[in-house]
CSV table of N, CA and C in Angstrom, one decimal:
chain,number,residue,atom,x,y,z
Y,1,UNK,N,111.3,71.1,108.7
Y,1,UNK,CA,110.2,70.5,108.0
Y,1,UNK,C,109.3,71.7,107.5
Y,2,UNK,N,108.5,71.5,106.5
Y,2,UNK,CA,108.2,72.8,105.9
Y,2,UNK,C,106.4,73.3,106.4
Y,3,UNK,N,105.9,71.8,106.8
Y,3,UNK,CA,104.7,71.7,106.7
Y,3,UNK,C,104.0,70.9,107.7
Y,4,UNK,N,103.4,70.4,108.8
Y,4,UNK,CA,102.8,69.8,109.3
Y,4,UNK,C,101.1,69.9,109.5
Y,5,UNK,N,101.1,68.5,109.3
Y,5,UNK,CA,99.3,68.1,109.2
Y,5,UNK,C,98.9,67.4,110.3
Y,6,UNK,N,97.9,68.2,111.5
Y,6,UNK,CA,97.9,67.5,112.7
Y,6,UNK,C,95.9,67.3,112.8
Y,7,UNK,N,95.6,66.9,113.1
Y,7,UNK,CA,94.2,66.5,113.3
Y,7,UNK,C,93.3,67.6,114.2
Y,8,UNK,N,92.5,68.1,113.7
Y,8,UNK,CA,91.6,69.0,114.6
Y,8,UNK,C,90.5,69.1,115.4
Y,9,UNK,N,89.8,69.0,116.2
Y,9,UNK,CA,88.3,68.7,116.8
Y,9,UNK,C,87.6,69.6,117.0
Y,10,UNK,N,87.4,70.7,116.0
Y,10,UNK,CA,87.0,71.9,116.1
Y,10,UNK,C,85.8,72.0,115.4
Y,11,UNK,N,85.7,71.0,114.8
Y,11,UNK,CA,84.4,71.0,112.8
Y,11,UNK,C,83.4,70.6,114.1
Y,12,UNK,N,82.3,71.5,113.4
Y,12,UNK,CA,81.4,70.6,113.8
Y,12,UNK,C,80.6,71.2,112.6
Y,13,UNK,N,79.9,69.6,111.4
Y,13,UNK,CA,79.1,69.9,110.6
Y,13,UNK,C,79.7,71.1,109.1
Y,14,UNK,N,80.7,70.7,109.2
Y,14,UNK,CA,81.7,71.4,108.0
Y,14,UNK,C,82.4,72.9,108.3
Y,15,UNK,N,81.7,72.9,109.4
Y,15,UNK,CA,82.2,74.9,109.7
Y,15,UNK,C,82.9,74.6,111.4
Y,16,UNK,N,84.0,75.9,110.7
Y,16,UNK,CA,84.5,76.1,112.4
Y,16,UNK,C,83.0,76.7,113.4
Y,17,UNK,N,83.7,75.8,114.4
Y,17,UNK,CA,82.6,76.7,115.6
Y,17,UNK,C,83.0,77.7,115.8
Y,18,UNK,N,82.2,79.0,115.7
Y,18,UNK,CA,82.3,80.3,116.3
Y,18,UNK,C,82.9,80.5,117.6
Y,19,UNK,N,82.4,79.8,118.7
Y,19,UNK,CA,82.8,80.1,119.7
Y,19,UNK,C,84.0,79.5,120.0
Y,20,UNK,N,84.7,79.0,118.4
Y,20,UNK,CA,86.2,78.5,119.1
Y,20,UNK,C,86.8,79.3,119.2
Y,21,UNK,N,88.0,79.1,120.4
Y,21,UNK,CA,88.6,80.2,121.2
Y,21,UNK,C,89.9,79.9,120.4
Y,22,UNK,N,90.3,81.2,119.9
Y,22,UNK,CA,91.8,81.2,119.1
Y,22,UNK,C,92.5,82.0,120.0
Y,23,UNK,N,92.1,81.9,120.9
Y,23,UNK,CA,93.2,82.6,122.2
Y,23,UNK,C,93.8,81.5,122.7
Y,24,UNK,N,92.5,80.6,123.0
Y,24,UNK,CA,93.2,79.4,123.6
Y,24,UNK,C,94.7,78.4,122.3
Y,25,UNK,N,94.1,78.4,121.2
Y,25,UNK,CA,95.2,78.1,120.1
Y,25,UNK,C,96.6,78.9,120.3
Y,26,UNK,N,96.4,79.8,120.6
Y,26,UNK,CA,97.6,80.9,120.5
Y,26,UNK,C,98.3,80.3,121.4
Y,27,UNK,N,97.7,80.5,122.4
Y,27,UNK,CA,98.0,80.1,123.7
Y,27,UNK,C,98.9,78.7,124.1
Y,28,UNK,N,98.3,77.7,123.6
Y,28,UNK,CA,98.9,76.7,123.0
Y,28,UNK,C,100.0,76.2,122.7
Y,29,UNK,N,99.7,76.7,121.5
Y,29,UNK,CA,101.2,76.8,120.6
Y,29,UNK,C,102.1,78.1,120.6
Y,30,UNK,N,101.9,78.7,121.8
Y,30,UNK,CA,102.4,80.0,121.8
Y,30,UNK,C,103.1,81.1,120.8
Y,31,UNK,N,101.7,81.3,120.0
Y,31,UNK,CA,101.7,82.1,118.6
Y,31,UNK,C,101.2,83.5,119.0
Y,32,UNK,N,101.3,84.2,117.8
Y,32,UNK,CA,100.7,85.4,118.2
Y,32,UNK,C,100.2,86.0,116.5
Y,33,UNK,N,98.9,85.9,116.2
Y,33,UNK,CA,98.7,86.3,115.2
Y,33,UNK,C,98.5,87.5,115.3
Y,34,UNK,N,99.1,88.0,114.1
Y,34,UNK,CA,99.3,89.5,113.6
Y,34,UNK,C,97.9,89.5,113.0
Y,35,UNK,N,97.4,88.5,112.1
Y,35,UNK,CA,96.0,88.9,111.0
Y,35,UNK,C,95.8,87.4,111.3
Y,36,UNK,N,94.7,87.4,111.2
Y,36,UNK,CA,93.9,86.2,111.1
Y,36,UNK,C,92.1,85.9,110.0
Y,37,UNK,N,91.8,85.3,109.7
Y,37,UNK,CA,90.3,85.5,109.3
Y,37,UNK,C,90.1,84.1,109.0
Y,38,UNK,N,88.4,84.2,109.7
Y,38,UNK,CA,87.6,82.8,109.2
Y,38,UNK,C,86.4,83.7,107.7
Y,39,UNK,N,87.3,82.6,107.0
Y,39,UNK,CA,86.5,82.7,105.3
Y,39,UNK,C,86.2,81.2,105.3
Y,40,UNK,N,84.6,81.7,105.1
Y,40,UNK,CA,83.8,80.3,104.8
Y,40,UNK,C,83.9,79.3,105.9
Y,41,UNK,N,84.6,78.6,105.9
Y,41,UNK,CA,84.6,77.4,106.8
Y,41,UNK,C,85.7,76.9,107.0
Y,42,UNK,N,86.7,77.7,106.5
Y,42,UNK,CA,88.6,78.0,106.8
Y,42,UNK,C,88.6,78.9,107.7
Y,43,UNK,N,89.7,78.8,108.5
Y,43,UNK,CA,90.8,79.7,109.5
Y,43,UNK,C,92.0,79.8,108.4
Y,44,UNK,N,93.0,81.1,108.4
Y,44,UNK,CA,94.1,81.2,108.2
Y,44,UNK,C,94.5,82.6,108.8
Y,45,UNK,N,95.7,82.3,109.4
Y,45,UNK,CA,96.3,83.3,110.2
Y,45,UNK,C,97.7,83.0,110.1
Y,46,UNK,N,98.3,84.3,110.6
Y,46,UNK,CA,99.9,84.8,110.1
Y,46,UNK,C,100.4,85.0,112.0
Y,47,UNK,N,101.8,84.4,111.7
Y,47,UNK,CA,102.1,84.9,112.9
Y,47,UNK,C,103.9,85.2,112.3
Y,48,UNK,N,103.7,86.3,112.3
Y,48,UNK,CA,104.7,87.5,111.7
Y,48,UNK,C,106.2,87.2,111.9
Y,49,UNK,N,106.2,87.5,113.7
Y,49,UNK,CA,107.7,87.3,114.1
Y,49,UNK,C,108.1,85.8,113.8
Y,50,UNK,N,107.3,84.3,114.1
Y,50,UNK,CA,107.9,83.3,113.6
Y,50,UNK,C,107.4,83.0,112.2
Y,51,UNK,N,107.5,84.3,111.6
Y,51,UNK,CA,107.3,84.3,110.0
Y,51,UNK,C,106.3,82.8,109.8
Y,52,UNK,N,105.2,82.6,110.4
Y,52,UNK,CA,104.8,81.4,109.8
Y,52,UNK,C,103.2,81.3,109.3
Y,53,UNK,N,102.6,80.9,108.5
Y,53,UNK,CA,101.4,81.0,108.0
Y,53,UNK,C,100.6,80.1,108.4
Y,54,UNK,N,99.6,79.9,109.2
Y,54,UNK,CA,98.8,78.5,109.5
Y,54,UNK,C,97.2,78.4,109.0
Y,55,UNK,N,96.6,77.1,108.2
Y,55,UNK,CA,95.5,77.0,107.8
Y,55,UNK,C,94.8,76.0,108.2
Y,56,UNK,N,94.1,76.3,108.9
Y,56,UNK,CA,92.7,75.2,109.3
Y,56,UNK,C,91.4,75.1,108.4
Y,57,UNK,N,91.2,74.2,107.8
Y,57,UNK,CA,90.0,73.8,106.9
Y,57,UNK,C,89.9,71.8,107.6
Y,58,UNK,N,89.2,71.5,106.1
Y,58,UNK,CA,88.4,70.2,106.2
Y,58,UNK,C,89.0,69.8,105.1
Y,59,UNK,N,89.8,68.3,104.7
Y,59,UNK,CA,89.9,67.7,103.5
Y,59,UNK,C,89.4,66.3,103.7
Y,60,UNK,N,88.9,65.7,103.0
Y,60,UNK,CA,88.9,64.4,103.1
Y,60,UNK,C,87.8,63.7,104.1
Y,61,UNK,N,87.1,64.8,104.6
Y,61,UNK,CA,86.2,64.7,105.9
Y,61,UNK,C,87.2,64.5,107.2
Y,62,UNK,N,88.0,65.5,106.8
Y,62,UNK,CA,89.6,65.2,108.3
Y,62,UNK,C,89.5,66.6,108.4
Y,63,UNK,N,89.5,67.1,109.4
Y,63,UNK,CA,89.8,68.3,109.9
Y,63,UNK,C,91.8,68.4,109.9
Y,64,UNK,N,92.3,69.5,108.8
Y,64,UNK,CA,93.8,69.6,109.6
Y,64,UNK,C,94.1,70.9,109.8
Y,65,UNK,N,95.2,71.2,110.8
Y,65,UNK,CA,95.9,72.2,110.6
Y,65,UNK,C,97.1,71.9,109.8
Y,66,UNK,N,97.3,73.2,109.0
Y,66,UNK,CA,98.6,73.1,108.1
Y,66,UNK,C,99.7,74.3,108.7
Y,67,UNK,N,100.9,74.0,109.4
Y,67,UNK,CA,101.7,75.2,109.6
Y,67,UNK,C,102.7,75.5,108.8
Y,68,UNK,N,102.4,76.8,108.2
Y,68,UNK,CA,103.8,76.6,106.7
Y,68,UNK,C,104.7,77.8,107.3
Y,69,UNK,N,106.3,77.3,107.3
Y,69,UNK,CA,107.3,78.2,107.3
Y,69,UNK,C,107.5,79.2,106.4
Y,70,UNK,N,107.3,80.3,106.1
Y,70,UNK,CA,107.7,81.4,105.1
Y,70,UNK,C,108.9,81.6,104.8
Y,71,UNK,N,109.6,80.8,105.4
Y,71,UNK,CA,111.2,81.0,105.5
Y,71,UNK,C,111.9,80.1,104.1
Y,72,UNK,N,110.7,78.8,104.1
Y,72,UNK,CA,111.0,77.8,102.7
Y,72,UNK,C,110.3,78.5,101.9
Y,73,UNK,N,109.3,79.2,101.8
Y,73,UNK,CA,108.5,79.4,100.4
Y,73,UNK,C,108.8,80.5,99.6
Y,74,UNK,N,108.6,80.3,98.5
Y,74,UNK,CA,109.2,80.6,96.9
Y,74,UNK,C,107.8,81.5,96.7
Y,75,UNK,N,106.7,81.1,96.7
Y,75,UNK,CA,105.8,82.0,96.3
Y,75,UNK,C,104.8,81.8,96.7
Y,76,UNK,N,103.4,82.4,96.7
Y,76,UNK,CA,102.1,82.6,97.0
Y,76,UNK,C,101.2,83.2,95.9
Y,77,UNK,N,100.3,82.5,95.3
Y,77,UNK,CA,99.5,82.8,94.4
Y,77,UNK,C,98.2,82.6,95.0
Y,78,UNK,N,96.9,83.2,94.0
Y,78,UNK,CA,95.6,82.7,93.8
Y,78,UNK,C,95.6,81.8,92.8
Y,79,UNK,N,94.5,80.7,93.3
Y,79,UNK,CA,94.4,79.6,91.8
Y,79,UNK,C,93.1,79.7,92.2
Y,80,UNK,N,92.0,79.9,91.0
Y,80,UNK,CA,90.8,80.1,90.7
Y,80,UNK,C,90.0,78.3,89.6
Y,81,UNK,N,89.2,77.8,90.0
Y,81,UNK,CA,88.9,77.1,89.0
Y,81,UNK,C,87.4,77.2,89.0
Y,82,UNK,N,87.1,77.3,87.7
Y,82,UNK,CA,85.9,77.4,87.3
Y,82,UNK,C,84.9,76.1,86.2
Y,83,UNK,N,83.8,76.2,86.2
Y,83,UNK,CA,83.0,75.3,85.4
Y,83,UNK,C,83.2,75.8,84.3
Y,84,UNK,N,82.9,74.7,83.3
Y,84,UNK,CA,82.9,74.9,81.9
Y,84,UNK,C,81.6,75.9,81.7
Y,85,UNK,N,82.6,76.9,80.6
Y,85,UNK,CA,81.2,78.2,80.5
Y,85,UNK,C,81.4,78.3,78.8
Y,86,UNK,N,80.1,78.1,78.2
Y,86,UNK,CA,79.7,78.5,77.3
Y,86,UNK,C,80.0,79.5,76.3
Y,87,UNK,N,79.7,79.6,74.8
Y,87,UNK,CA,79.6,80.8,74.4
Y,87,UNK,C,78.8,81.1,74.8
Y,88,UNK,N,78.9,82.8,74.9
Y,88,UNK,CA,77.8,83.7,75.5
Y,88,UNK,C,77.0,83.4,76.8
Y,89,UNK,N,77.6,82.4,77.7
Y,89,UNK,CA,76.9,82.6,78.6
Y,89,UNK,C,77.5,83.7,79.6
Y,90,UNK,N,78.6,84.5,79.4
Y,90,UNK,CA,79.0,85.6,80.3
Y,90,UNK,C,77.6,86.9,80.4
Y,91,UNK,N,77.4,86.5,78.6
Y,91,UNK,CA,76.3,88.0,78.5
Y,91,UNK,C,75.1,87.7,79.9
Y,92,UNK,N,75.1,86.6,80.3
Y,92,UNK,CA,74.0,86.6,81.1
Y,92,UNK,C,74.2,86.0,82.5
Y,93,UNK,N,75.3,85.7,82.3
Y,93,UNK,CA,75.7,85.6,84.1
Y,93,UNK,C,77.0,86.0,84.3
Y,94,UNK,N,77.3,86.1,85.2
Y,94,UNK,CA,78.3,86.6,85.5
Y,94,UNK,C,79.8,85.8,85.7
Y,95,UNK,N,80.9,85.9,86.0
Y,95,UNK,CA,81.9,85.1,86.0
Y,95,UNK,C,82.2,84.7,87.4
Y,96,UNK,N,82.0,85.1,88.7
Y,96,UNK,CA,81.7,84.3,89.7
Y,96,UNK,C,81.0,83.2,89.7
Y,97,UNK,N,79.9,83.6,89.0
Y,97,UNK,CA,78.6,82.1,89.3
Y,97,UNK,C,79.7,80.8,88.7
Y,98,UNK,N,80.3,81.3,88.2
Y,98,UNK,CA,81.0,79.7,87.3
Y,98,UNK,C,82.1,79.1,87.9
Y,99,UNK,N,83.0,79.8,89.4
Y,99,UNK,CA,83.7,79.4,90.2
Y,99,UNK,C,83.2,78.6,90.6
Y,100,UNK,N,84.1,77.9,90.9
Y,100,UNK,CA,84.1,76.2,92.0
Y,100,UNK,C,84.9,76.1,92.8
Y,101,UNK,N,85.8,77.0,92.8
Y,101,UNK,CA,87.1,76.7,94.2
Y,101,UNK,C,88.1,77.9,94.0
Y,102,UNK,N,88.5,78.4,95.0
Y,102,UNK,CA,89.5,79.5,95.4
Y,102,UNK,C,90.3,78.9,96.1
Y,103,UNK,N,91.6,78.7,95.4
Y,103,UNK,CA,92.8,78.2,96.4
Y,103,UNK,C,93.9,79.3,96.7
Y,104,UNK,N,94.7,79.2,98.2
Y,104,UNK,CA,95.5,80.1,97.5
Y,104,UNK,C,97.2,79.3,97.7
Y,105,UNK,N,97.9,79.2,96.9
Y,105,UNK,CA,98.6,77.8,96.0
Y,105,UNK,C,99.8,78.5,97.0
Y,106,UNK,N,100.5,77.6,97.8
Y,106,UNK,CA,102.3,77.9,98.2
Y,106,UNK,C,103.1,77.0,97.7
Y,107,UNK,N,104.3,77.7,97.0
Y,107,UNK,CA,105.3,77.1,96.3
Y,107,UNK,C,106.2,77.0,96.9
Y,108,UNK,N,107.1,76.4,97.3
Y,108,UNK,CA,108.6,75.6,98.2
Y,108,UNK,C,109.8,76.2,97.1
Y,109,UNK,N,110.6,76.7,97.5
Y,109,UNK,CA,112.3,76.9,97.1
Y,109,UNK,C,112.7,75.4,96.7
Y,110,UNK,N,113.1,74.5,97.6
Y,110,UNK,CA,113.8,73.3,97.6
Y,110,UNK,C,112.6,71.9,97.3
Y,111,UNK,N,111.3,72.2,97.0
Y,111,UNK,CA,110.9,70.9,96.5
Y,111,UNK,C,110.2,71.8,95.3
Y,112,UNK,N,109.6,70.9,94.2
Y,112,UNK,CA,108.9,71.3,93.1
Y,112,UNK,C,107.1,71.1,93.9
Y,113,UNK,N,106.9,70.4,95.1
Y,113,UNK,CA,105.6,70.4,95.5
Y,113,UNK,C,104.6,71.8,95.7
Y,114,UNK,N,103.5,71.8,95.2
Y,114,UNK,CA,102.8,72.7,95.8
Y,114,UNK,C,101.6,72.7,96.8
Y,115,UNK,N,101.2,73.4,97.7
Y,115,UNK,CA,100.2,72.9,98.2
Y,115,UNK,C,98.9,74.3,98.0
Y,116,UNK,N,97.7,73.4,97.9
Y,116,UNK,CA,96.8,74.4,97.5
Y,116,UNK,C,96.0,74.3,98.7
Y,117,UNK,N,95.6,75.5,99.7
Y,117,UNK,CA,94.9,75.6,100.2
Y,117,UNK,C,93.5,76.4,99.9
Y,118,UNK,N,92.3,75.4,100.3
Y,118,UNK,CA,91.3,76.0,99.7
Y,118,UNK,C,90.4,76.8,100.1
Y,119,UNK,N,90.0,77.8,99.7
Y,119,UNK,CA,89.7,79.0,100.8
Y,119,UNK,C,88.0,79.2,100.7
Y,120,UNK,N,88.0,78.6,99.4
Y,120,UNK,CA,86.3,78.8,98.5
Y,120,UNK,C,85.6,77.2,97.9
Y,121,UNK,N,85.1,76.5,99.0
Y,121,UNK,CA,84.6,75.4,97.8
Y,121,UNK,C,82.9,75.3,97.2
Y,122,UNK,N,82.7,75.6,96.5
Y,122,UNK,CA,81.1,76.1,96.1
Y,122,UNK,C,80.4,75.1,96.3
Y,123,UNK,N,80.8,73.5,96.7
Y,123,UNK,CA,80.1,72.3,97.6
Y,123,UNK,C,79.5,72.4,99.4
Y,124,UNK,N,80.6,73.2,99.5
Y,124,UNK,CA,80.7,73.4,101.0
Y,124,UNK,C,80.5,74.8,101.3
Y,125,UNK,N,81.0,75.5,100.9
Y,125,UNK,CA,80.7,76.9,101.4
Y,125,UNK,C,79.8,77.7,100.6
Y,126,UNK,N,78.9,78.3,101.4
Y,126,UNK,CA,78.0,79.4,100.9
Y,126,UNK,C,78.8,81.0,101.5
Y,127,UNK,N,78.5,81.6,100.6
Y,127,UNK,CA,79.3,82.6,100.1
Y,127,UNK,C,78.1,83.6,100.1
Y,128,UNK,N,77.9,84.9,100.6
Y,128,UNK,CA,76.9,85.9,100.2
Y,128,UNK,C,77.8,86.8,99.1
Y,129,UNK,N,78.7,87.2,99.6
Y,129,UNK,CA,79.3,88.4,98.9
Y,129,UNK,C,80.4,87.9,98.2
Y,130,UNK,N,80.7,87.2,97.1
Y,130,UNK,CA,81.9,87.0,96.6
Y,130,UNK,C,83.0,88.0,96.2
Y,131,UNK,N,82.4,89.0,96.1
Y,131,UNK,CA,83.9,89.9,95.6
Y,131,UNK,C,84.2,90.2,96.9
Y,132,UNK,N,83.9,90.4,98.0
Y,132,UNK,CA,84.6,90.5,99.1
Y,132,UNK,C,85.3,89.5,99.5
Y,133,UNK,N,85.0,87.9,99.4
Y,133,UNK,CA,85.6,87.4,100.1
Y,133,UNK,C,87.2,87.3,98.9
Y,134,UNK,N,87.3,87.3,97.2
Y,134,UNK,CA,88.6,87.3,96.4
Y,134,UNK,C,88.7,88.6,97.3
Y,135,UNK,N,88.4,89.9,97.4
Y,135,UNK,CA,89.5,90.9,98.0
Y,135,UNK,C,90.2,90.5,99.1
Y,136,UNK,N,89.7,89.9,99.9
Y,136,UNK,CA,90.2,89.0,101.2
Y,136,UNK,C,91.4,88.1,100.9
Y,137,UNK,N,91.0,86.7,100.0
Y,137,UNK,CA,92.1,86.3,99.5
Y,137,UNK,C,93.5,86.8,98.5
Y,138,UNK,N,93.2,88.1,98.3
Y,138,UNK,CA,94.3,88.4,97.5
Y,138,UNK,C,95.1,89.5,98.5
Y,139,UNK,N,94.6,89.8,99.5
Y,139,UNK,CA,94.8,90.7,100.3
Y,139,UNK,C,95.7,89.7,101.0
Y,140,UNK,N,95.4,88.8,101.1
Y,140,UNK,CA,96.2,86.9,101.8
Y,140,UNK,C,97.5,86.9,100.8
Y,141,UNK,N,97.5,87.0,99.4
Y,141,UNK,CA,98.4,86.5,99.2
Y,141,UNK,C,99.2,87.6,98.6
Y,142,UNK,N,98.8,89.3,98.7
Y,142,UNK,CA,99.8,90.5,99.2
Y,142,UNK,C,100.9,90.3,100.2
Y,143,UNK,N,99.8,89.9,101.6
Y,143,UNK,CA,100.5,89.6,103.1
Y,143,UNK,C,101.6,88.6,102.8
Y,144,UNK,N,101.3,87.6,102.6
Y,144,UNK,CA,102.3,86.3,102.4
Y,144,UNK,C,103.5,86.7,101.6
Y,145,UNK,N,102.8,87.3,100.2
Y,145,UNK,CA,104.0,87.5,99.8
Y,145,UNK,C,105.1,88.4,99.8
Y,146,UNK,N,104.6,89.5,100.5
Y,146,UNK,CA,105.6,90.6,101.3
Y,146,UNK,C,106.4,90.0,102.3
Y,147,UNK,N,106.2,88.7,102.7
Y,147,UNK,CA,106.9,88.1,104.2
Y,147,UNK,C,107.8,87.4,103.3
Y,148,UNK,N,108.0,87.0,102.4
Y,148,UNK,CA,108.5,85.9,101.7
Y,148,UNK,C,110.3,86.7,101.8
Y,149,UNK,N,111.4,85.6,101.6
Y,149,UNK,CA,112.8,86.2,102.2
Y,149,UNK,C,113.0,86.7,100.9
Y,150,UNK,N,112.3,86.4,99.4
Y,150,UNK,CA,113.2,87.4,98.6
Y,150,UNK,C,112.4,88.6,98.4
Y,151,UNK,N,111.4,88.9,99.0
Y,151,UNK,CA,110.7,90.0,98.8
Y,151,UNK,C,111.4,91.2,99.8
Y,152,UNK,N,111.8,90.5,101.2
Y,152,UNK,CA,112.4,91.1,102.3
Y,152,UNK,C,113.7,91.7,101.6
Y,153,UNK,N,114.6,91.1,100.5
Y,153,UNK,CA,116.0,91.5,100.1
Y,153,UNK,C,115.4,93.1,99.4
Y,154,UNK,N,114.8,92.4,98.9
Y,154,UNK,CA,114.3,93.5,97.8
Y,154,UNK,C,113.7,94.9,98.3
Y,155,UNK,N,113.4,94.8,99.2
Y,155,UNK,CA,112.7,95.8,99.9
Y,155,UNK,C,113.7,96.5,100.9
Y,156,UNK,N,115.0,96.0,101.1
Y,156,UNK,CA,116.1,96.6,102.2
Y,156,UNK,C,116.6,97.3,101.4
């Protein structure tokens, strides 16, 4: 199975609680994250040796976890969407202000589905520093995609 969505009790009020214990998660499911980070009001963490990537956010007012196998996935991108911008409104604002969502998109070998996880929603998350948090996300989808099995061939 490539993907499971299991229900979470962790939200409170759209954000992870701080004081949730990701030791106790580890622990759990007997994982061991190599890298992990809370962006915005997401979790996503790598656990290396069972090659697997896992994301905790909010869809739908449902808390899930998503655990994706790197063993099926074809690729890892950024997908950026932005508001409709103007002529000339760049000269006076900037191209952040016009983002609305940072996903970072996983592609499957054996199905044409993708799934987009969303890292940045400008409804829900406040954001101080934006270029930090895209260095973060692309830094995500460097990680991911060096783990991926044809990146592994390529690199032996």
């Amino acid at each position: 199975m490539t993907h499971i969505t299991v229900p979470l009790f962790q939200y409170k009020k759209d954000k992870i609680k701080r004081s949730w214990n990701i030791n106790e998660f580890v622990k759990k499911f007997k994982l061991s994250f190599s890298k992990h980070d809370v962006l915005g009001s997401k979790f996503i963490g790598l656990d290396k040796l069972k090659r697997k990537l896992f994301y905790i956010g909010q869809t739908n007012n449902k808390s899930t976890c998503i655990a994706i196998n790197l063993k099926d996935v074809e690729r890892c991108t950024i997908k950026k969407q932005y508001n409709n911008i103007e002529a000339g409104a760049l000269k006076k604002r900037k191209l952040y202000e016009f983002l609305t969502t940072i996903f970072l998109q996983v592609s499957f070998k054996h199905n044409s589905k993708l799934i987009d996880l969303p890292i940045f929603e400008k409804k829900k998350d406040k954001i101080l520093n934006m270029e930090e948090l895209e260095a973060k996300v692309k830094a995500w989808e460097i990680i991911v995609s060096e783990l991926l099995p044809i990146n592994l061939k390529k690199r032996a």
